[in-house]
C-alpha cells in the first residue's frame, strides 16, 4: 500500500494533523482549566467546539468536497487551519483567551471539508482490493494517537506552555498542507447527474443515500452504534470507582490499554484485509464489542475488565475499517463527499444523545443496566447487516453460476 503515492502522502499528512490536533486540544484543555480554576462550564465548552462542527458542517463540507477538487480542498483546509491557530496566538498575547475556543471551532470545522476529500482520493487512486487495508491503516493511526496524543500534548504544555504548543500546532498544520501540495494536480471533477446549485446538490446527496440500500443500512447501524457509544462514554469513571474500587486516576491505564489493543488490532487487519469481506469484518467487530461491553459493565474484577478491554480494543478497528470500506465501495465517486459527510454526523449525533441521557439512566437504573443496554444496541446494529450479507452472497452465487 505504501508504494501508492496517494496513500503514502495522505497518511503522512494525517500523522502531522493528528499530532497537531492532540497538542492543540490538550493545550487548550489544560490552559482553560488552569485559567478558570476548573470551571465546568468553560471546560465543557471545549468539547462543544470540538464536536459541534461535525453536526454543523459535516454534510455541508461533504457537499462542497464533491464540488471542489480534493487535493486543492485539503491543502487549503490545512493551510487555513494553520493561519487560524496563528490568529489565536496573536489574540492570546492580548489577553483574549476566548479566542482559543473560537480557533478550535474554526480548525475543527475545516476538517469537515478535508476528510471527505481524502476519501475521494482513496476512491479514485486506491485499488479496490487495497481499500480495506488503507482504512485499517487510518484507524490504526487514530489508535496510535489515542495512546500517545494525551501524553505528548500534556508534556509539551507543561514543559513549554500554551504559546509554544500553539506555535507547534500551526507548524504541523502548515507542514501537512505542504506535504499534500506534492500530490499530482487534480483531474477535472466528474459531476453527478443532479449537479447544479449547492442546495440542489445537497438534496441530491440525501436522495442518493435514501435510494441506496447498503448506505441506508450503514446509516442505521452507525446510529445504533453511536447511541451505544454515547451511553457508556461518560460512565467510564464510575466503572473505575464503583465497580473496580479504584481512584479516578486508574482510568488512564484502562484507556491506554484499550488504545494499545486497538493499535494491535489495526495492524492485524492491515495484514488480512484482502482475505476478509468488509461486511463480515464489521459484523464480527460489532458482535465481539457487544459481548465485551456487557461484560465490562458487569465485571468487578480488574483483571477481567482489562482482558475484556483488550479484546474489545483489538476488534474495534474491524468496525471502523468495515464501515469506511463499505461506504467507499458502495458510493459513486461524484457522491463520496456527501455520503461520508452525512453518515459521520449521524453517528456523532446519536452519540451525543446517548451521552446526554446516560447519567439519567444510571441514576434511574444502574451502571450494569446502562452497559447492558449499550451492548444490546450494538447487537441490534449488527443484526441490521444480515440483509447485506445475504444480498452479497446471492450476488456472488449468481456470478459464480455465470
Short mmCIF file of C-alpha atoms in Angstrom, two decimals:
data_model
loop_
_atom_site.label_atom_id
_atom_site.label_comp_id
_atom_site.label_asym_id
_atom_site.label_seq_id
_atom_site.Cartn_x
_atom_site.Cartn_y
_atom_site.Cartn_z
CA UNK A 1 0.00 0.00 0.00
CA UNK A 2 2.85 2.40 0.74
CA UNK A 3 4.02 2.04 -2.86
CA UNK A 4 0.90 4.07 -3.71
CA UNK A 5 1.87 7.73 -3.73
CA UNK A 6 -1.58 8.91 -2.63
CA UNK A 7 -1.71 6.54 0.35
CA UNK A 8 1.81 7.45 1.41
CA UNK A 9 1.19 11.19 1.18
CA UNK A 10 -2.24 11.25 2.84
CA UNK A 11 -1.10 9.02 5.72
CA UNK A 12 1.90 11.30 6.36
CA UNK A 13 -0.43 14.29 6.27
CA UNK A 14 -2.78 12.60 8.78
CA UNK A 15 0.15 11.90 11.12
CA UNK A 16 1.07 15.59 11.15
CA UNK A 17 -2.57 16.63 11.56
CA UNK A 18 -3.25 14.18 14.40
CA UNK A 19 -0.15 15.32 16.24
CA UNK A 20 -1.17 18.95 15.83
CA UNK A 21 -4.75 18.29 16.92
CA UNK A 22 -3.76 16.43 20.10
CA UNK A 23 -1.19 19.08 21.07
CA UNK A 24 -3.77 21.83 20.47
CA UNK A 25 -6.62 20.06 22.27
CA UNK A 26 -4.64 19.28 25.42
CA UNK A 27 -3.00 22.69 25.49
CA UNK A 28 -6.43 24.35 25.28
CA UNK A 29 -7.92 21.98 27.86
CA UNK A 30 -5.15 22.43 30.43
CA UNK A 31 -4.80 26.17 29.85
CA UNK A 32 -8.53 26.88 30.18
CA UNK A 33 -8.77 24.59 33.23
CA UNK A 34 -5.96 26.48 34.97
CA UNK A 35 -7.23 29.92 33.97
CA UNK A 36 -10.83 29.32 35.05
CA UNK A 37 -9.99 27.24 38.14
CA UNK A 38 -11.60 24.14 36.58
CA UNK A 39 -14.86 25.92 35.77
CA UNK A 40 -17.06 23.08 34.40
CA UNK A 41 -18.93 25.40 32.01
CA UNK A 42 -15.80 26.56 30.19
CA UNK A 43 -14.22 23.11 30.28
CA UNK A 44 -17.36 21.58 28.75
CA UNK A 45 -17.32 24.29 26.05
CA UNK A 46 -14.05 22.78 24.82
CA UNK A 47 -15.87 19.55 23.93
CA UNK A 48 -18.67 21.54 22.31
CA UNK A 49 -16.34 23.45 19.98
CA UNK A 50 -14.61 20.19 19.01
CA UNK A 51 -17.80 18.21 18.24
CA UNK A 52 -20.28 20.88 17.11
CA UNK A 53 -18.65 21.37 13.66
CA UNK A 54 -19.38 17.72 12.84
CA UNK A 55 -23.12 18.48 13.12
CA UNK A 56 -22.98 21.92 11.56
CA UNK A 57 -20.60 21.31 8.67
CA UNK A 58 -20.46 17.52 8.09
CA UNK A 59 -22.95 17.39 5.22
CA UNK A 60 -22.14 20.93 4.07
CA UNK A 61 -18.42 20.14 3.95
CA UNK A 62 -19.11 16.87 2.14
CA UNK A 63 -21.21 18.68 -0.48
CA UNK A 64 -18.51 21.26 -1.11
CA UNK A 65 -15.92 18.45 -1.23
CA UNK A 66 -17.89 16.94 -4.13
CA UNK A 67 -17.96 20.30 -5.90
CA UNK A 68 -14.31 21.19 -5.33
CA UNK A 69 -11.09 19.45 -6.34
CA UNK A 70 -9.96 17.19 -3.47
CA UNK A 71 -6.23 17.95 -3.38
CA UNK A 72 -6.83 21.70 -3.51
CA UNK A 73 -9.52 21.43 -0.81
CA UNK A 74 -7.24 19.52 1.57
CA UNK A 75 -4.27 21.83 1.00
CA UNK A 76 -6.31 24.96 1.68
CA UNK A 77 -8.10 23.44 4.67
CA UNK A 78 -4.83 22.63 6.42
CA UNK A 79 -3.30 25.99 5.45
CA UNK A 80 -6.31 27.91 6.80
CA UNK A 81 -6.19 25.80 9.99
CA UNK A 82 -2.56 26.85 10.47
CA UNK A 83 -3.48 30.51 9.91
CA UNK A 84 -6.40 30.27 12.36
CA UNK A 85 -4.06 28.93 15.06
CA UNK A 86 -1.67 31.80 14.32
CA UNK A 87 -4.52 34.30 14.70
CA UNK A 88 -5.47 32.70 18.03
CA UNK A 89 -1.89 33.07 19.24
CA UNK A 90 -1.96 36.79 18.41
CA UNK A 91 -5.28 37.21 20.24
CA UNK A 92 -3.92 35.30 23.23
CA UNK A 93 -0.97 37.63 23.59
CA UNK A 94 -3.51 40.45 24.02
CA UNK A 95 -5.35 38.56 26.75
CA UNK A 96 -8.22 37.21 24.64
CA UNK A 97 -8.24 33.58 25.77
CA UNK A 98 -11.81 33.05 24.47
CA UNK A 99 -10.15 33.11 21.04
CA UNK A 100 -8.77 29.65 21.92
CA UNK A 101 -12.29 28.23 21.75
CA UNK A 102 -13.10 30.14 18.56
CA UNK A 103 -9.87 28.97 16.90
CA UNK A 104 -10.52 25.35 17.88
CA UNK A 105 -14.03 25.62 16.42
CA UNK A 106 -12.72 27.04 13.12
CA UNK A 107 -9.99 24.40 12.83
CA UNK A 108 -12.44 21.55 13.59
CA UNK A 109 -14.86 22.99 11.01
CA UNK A 110 -12.19 22.98 8.30
CA UNK A 111 -11.61 19.27 8.98
CA UNK A 112 -15.17 18.62 7.74
CA UNK A 113 -14.04 19.78 4.30
CA UNK A 114 -10.71 17.93 4.33
CA UNK A 115 -11.82 14.46 5.47
CA UNK A 116 -14.36 13.78 2.65
CA UNK A 117 -11.76 14.94 0.12
CA UNK A 118 -9.30 12.33 1.40
CA UNK A 119 -12.00 9.67 0.91
CA UNK A 120 -12.45 10.88 -2.68
CA UNK A 121 -8.74 10.49 -3.41
CA UNK A 122 -8.77 6.98 -1.93
CA UNK A 123 -11.79 6.12 -4.07
CA UNK A 124 -10.00 7.28 -7.23
CA UNK A 125 -6.46 6.12 -6.71
CA UNK A 126 -6.51 3.05 -4.42
CA UNK A 127 -7.31 -0.37 -5.98
CA UNK A 128 -10.47 -2.00 -4.59
CA UNK A 129 -8.55 -4.90 -3.07
CA UNK A 130 -6.37 -2.48 -1.05
CA UNK A 131 -9.16 -0.20 0.23
CA UNK A 132 -9.86 -2.21 3.36
CA UNK A 133 -6.18 -2.26 4.30
CA UNK A 134 -5.93 1.52 3.80
CA UNK A 135 -8.97 2.10 6.01
CA UNK A 136 -7.48 -0.18 8.67
CA UNK A 137 -4.24 1.78 8.45
CA UNK A 138 -6.14 5.03 9.01
CA UNK A 139 -7.88 3.54 12.06
CA UNK A 140 -4.56 2.25 13.40
CA UNK A 141 -3.19 5.77 13.11
CA UNK A 142 -6.08 7.05 15.23
CA UNK A 143 -5.37 4.32 17.81
CA UNK A 144 -1.69 5.29 17.99
CA UNK A 145 -2.57 8.87 18.84
CA UNK A 146 -5.24 7.81 21.33
CA UNK A 147 -2.37 6.29 23.28
CA UNK A 148 0.39 8.82 22.58
CA UNK A 149 -1.61 12.01 21.94
CA UNK A 150 -2.57 12.84 25.56
CA UNK A 151 0.98 12.11 26.75
CA UNK A 152 2.61 14.28 24.05
CA UNK A 153 0.07 17.10 24.39
CA UNK A 154 0.34 17.24 28.17
CA UNK A 155 4.16 17.06 28.14
CA UNK A 156 4.55 19.89 25.63
CA UNK A 157 2.12 22.16 27.50
CA UNK A 158 3.71 21.52 30.91
CA UNK A 159 7.27 21.94 29.62
CA UNK A 160 6.82 24.84 27.21
CA UNK A 161 3.43 26.46 27.85
CA UNK A 162 0.47 27.50 25.71
CA UNK A 163 2.35 29.74 23.26
CA UNK A 164 4.85 27.06 22.25
CA UNK A 165 2.03 24.50 21.97
CA UNK A 166 0.09 26.71 19.58
CA UNK A 167 3.17 27.58 17.51
CA UNK A 168 3.99 23.88 17.14
CA UNK A 169 0.35 23.14 16.20
CA UNK A 170 0.41 25.80 13.46
CA UNK A 171 3.73 24.46 12.12
CA UNK A 172 2.37 20.90 11.97
CA UNK A 173 -0.79 22.03 10.13
CA UNK A 174 1.36 24.02 7.70
CA UNK A 175 3.64 21.01 7.11
CA UNK A 176 0.58 18.85 6.39
CA UNK A 177 -0.54 21.39 3.79
CA UNK A 178 2.91 21.37 2.17
CA UNK A 179 3.00 17.56 2.11
CA UNK A 180 -0.40 17.41 0.35
CA UNK A 181 0.76 20.04 -2.13
CA UNK A 182 3.23 17.48 -3.54
CA UNK A 183 0.38 15.34 -4.90
CA UNK A 184 -0.29 15.47 -8.65
CA UNK A 185 -2.69 18.11 -9.87
CA UNK A 186 -6.38 17.24 -9.54
CA UNK A 187 -8.17 15.84 -12.56
CA UNK A 188 -11.35 17.55 -13.75
CA UNK A 189 -14.21 16.78 -11.35
CA UNK A 190 -16.88 14.34 -12.57
CA UNK A 191 -20.32 15.79 -11.88
CA UNK A 192 -23.31 13.91 -10.52
CA UNK A 193 -26.45 13.80 -12.61
CA UNK A 194 -28.12 16.39 -10.39
CA UNK A 195 -25.24 18.85 -10.50
CA UNK A 196 -26.35 22.43 -10.09
CA UNK A 197 -26.63 24.81 -7.17
CA UNK A 198 -25.33 23.97 -3.72
CA UNK A 199 -28.75 23.24 -2.20
CA UNK A 200 -29.70 21.10 -5.19
CA UNK A 201 -26.54 19.02 -4.86
CA UNK A 202 -27.01 18.67 -1.10
CA UNK A 203 -30.54 17.34 -1.62
CA UNK A 204 -29.29 15.05 -4.37
CA UNK A 205 -26.80 13.57 -1.92
CA UNK A 206 -29.53 12.86 0.63
CA UNK A 207 -31.71 11.26 -2.07
CA UNK A 208 -28.75 9.15 -3.17
CA UNK A 209 -28.28 7.79 0.36
CA UNK A 210 -32.03 7.12 0.65
CA UNK A 211 -32.13 5.18 -2.62
CA UNK A 212 -29.06 3.03 -1.82
CA UNK A 213 -29.93 0.05 0.40
CA UNK A 214 -26.34 -0.51 1.52
CA UNK A 215 -25.89 3.11 2.60
CA UNK A 216 -29.28 3.17 4.34
CA UNK A 217 -28.30 0.08 6.29
CA UNK A 218 -24.92 1.56 7.25
CA UNK A 219 -26.67 4.73 8.48
CA UNK A 220 -28.96 2.67 10.73
CA UNK A 221 -26.08 0.55 12.01
CA UNK A 222 -23.98 3.64 12.68
CA UNK A 223 -26.93 5.22 14.53
CA UNK A 224 -27.26 2.23 16.87
CA UNK A 225 -23.51 2.05 17.50
CA UNK A 226 -23.29 5.81 18.07
CA UNK A 227 -26.08 5.72 20.65
CA UNK A 228 -24.45 2.74 22.35
CA UNK A 229 -21.07 4.52 22.48
CA UNK A 230 -22.65 7.65 23.92
CA UNK A 231 -24.33 5.72 26.72
CA UNK A 232 -21.05 4.34 28.08
CA UNK A 233 -18.62 7.17 27.22
CA UNK A 234 -19.36 9.41 30.27
CA UNK A 235 -19.68 6.47 32.67
CA UNK A 236 -16.15 5.08 32.43
CA UNK A 237 -15.09 6.99 35.53
CA UNK A 238 -17.92 5.34 37.52
CA UNK A 239 -16.79 1.97 36.19
CA UNK A 240 -13.39 2.57 37.78
CA UNK A 241 -14.72 3.95 41.08
CA UNK A 242 -17.85 1.85 41.71
CA UNK A 243 -17.13 -1.49 40.01
CA UNK A 244 -13.37 -1.73 40.46
CA UNK A 245 -12.96 0.28 43.68
CA UNK A 246 -10.08 2.35 42.30
CA UNK A 247 -9.48 6.11 42.27
CA UNK A 248 -10.20 8.09 39.10
CA UNK A 249 -6.52 8.21 38.06
CA UNK A 250 -6.76 4.49 37.32
CA UNK A 251 -8.93 5.34 34.28
CA UNK A 252 -5.90 6.46 32.27
CA UNK A 253 -4.45 2.93 32.41
CA UNK A 254 -7.69 1.43 31.11
CA UNK A 255 -7.79 3.96 28.26
CA UNK A 256 -4.17 3.31 27.32
CA UNK A 257 -4.73 -0.47 27.45
CA UNK A 258 -7.72 -0.16 25.15
CA UNK A 259 -5.79 2.12 22.77
CA UNK A 260 -2.81 -0.25 22.62
CA UNK A 261 -5.16 -3.14 21.78
CA UNK A 262 -6.71 -1.01 19.02
CA UNK A 263 -3.25 -0.46 17.59
CA UNK A 264 -2.53 -4.19 17.54
CA UNK A 265 -5.94 -4.96 16.02
CA UNK A 266 -5.45 -2.40 13.28
CA UNK A 267 -2.07 -3.90 12.39
CA UNK A 268 -3.61 -7.38 12.09
CA UNK A 269 -6.45 -6.12 9.88
CA UNK A 270 -3.96 -4.45 7.53
CA UNK A 271 -2.33 -7.85 7.03
CA UNK A 272 -5.57 -9.78 6.45
CA UNK A 273 -7.59 -7.07 4.66
CA UNK A 274 -7.60 -8.87 1.31
CA UNK A 275 -8.89 -12.12 2.82
CA UNK A 276 -11.95 -10.94 4.78
CA UNK A 277 -15.02 -9.24 3.34
CA UNK A 278 -15.82 -5.85 4.95
CA UNK A 279 -19.39 -6.98 5.79
CA UNK A 280 -18.04 -9.92 7.78
CA UNK A 281 -15.35 -7.77 9.38
CA UNK A 282 -17.94 -5.23 10.54
CA UNK A 283 -20.34 -7.88 11.82
CA UNK A 284 -17.58 -9.65 13.77
CA UNK A 285 -16.35 -6.40 15.30
CA UNK A 286 -19.85 -5.40 16.41
CA UNK A 287 -20.73 -8.75 17.97
CA UNK A 288 -17.45 -9.02 19.90
CA UNK A 289 -17.76 -5.40 21.07
CA UNK A 290 -21.34 -6.01 22.24
CA UNK A 291 -20.36 -9.02 24.36
CA UNK A 292 -17.33 -7.19 25.81
CA UNK A 293 -19.42 -4.09 26.62
CA UNK A 294 -21.92 -6.12 28.63
CA UNK A 295 -19.08 -7.97 30.37
CA UNK A 296 -17.20 -4.76 31.23
CA UNK A 297 -20.33 -3.28 32.79
CA UNK A 298 -20.85 -6.36 34.97
CA UNK A 299 -17.21 -7.01 35.90
CA UNK A 300 -15.95 -6.15 39.38
CA UNK A 301 -12.51 -7.69 38.87
CA UNK A 302 -9.65 -5.60 37.48
CA UNK A 303 -8.04 -8.45 35.56
CA UNK A 304 -11.32 -9.42 33.85
CA UNK A 305 -12.08 -5.81 32.93
CA UNK A 306 -8.62 -5.40 31.41
CA UNK A 307 -8.97 -8.63 29.38
CA UNK A 308 -12.35 -7.51 28.04
CA UNK A 309 -10.96 -4.07 27.19
CA UNK A 310 -8.07 -5.68 25.31
CA UNK A 311 -10.43 -7.92 23.33
CA UNK A 312 -12.82 -5.03 22.63
CA UNK A 313 -10.00 -2.72 21.57
CA UNK A 314 -8.46 -5.41 19.35
CA UNK A 315 -11.71 -5.86 17.41
CA UNK A 316 -12.74 -2.18 17.34
CA UNK A 317 -10.75 -1.42 14.15
CA UNK A 318 -12.92 -4.07 12.44
CA UNK A 319 -15.90 -1.73 12.91
CA UNK A 320 -14.30 1.46 11.58
CA UNK A 321 -12.42 -0.29 8.77
CA UNK A 322 -15.52 -2.27 7.72
CA UNK A 323 -17.84 0.75 7.69
CA UNK A 324 -15.43 3.05 5.85
CA UNK A 325 -14.62 0.38 3.27
CA UNK A 326 -18.32 -0.29 2.63
CA UNK A 327 -19.01 3.43 2.27
CA UNK A 328 -16.27 3.86 -0.34
CA UNK A 329 -17.18 0.68 -2.23
CA UNK A 330 -20.91 1.39 -2.34
CA UNK A 331 -20.72 5.07 -3.28
CA UNK A 332 -20.16 6.63 -6.70
CA UNK A 333 -17.16 8.94 -6.87
CA UNK A 334 -19.33 12.02 -7.51
CA UNK A 335 -21.22 11.46 -4.23
CA UNK A 336 -18.44 10.27 -1.90
CA UNK A 337 -18.07 13.63 -0.12
CA UNK A 338 -21.78 13.99 0.63
CA UNK A 339 -22.15 10.39 1.78
CA UNK A 340 -19.18 10.46 4.16
CA UNK A 341 -20.20 13.95 5.30
CA UNK A 342 -23.74 12.76 6.12
CA UNK A 343 -23.08 9.41 7.80
CA UNK A 344 -20.49 10.64 10.33
CA UNK A 345 -22.82 13.33 11.78
CA UNK A 346 -25.45 10.60 12.21
CA UNK A 347 -23.01 8.68 14.40
CA UNK A 348 -21.92 11.76 16.35
CA UNK A 349 -25.50 12.99 16.80
CA UNK A 350 -26.64 9.69 18.27
CA UNK A 351 -23.52 9.56 20.45
CA UNK A 352 -24.28 12.99 21.90
CA UNK A 353 -27.88 11.90 22.59
CA UNK A 354 -26.50 8.84 24.39
CA UNK A 355 -24.11 10.99 26.42
CA UNK A 356 -26.97 13.32 27.34
CA UNK A 357 -29.19 10.56 28.78
CA UNK A 358 -26.53 8.20 30.16
CA UNK A 359 -26.30 9.88 33.57
CA UNK A 360 -30.08 9.90 33.96
CA UNK A 361 -30.29 6.21 33.03
CA UNK A 362 -27.54 5.32 35.52
CA UNK A 363 -29.31 7.16 38.33
CA UNK A 364 -32.67 5.61 37.41
CA UNK A 365 -31.44 2.05 36.91
CA UNK A 366 -27.79 1.06 37.44
CA UNK A 367 -24.38 1.15 35.82
CA UNK A 368 -24.67 -2.51 34.81
CA UNK A 369 -28.06 -1.86 33.19
CA UNK A 370 -26.71 1.00 31.06
CA UNK A 371 -23.80 -1.12 29.82
CA UNK A 372 -26.23 -3.96 29.07
CA UNK A 373 -28.47 -1.61 27.06
CA UNK A 374 -25.40 -0.39 25.17
CA UNK A 375 -24.44 -3.98 24.30
CA UNK A 376 -27.96 -4.78 23.13
CA UNK A 377 -27.99 -1.69 20.90
CA UNK A 378 -24.74 -2.84 19.26
CA UNK A 379 -26.27 -6.29 18.67
CA UNK A 380 -29.29 -4.60 17.04
CA UNK A 381 -26.91 -2.63 14.81
CA UNK A 382 -25.15 -5.87 13.86
CA UNK A 383 -28.44 -7.62 13.05
CA UNK A 384 -29.26 -4.87 10.55
CA UNK A 385 -26.29 -6.05 8.48
CA UNK A 386 -27.71 -9.51 7.76
CA UNK A 387 -29.68 -8.36 4.66
CA UNK A 388 -26.42 -7.01 3.23
CA UNK A 389 -24.67 -10.31 3.94
CA UNK A 390 -27.46 -12.29 2.23
CA UNK A 391 -27.55 -9.89 -0.72
CA UNK A 392 -23.78 -10.12 -1.19
CA UNK A 393 -23.86 -13.93 -1.01
CA UNK A 394 -26.64 -14.17 -3.62
CA UNK A 395 -24.71 -11.87 -5.96
CA UNK A 396 -21.58 -13.99 -5.55
CA UNK A 397 -23.55 -17.17 -6.30
CA UNK A 398 -25.05 -15.66 -9.47
CA UNK A 399 -21.61 -14.51 -10.61
CA UNK A 400 -20.22 -18.00 -10.00
CA UNK A 401 -23.08 -19.59 -11.93
CA UNK A 402 -22.37 -17.34 -14.92
#
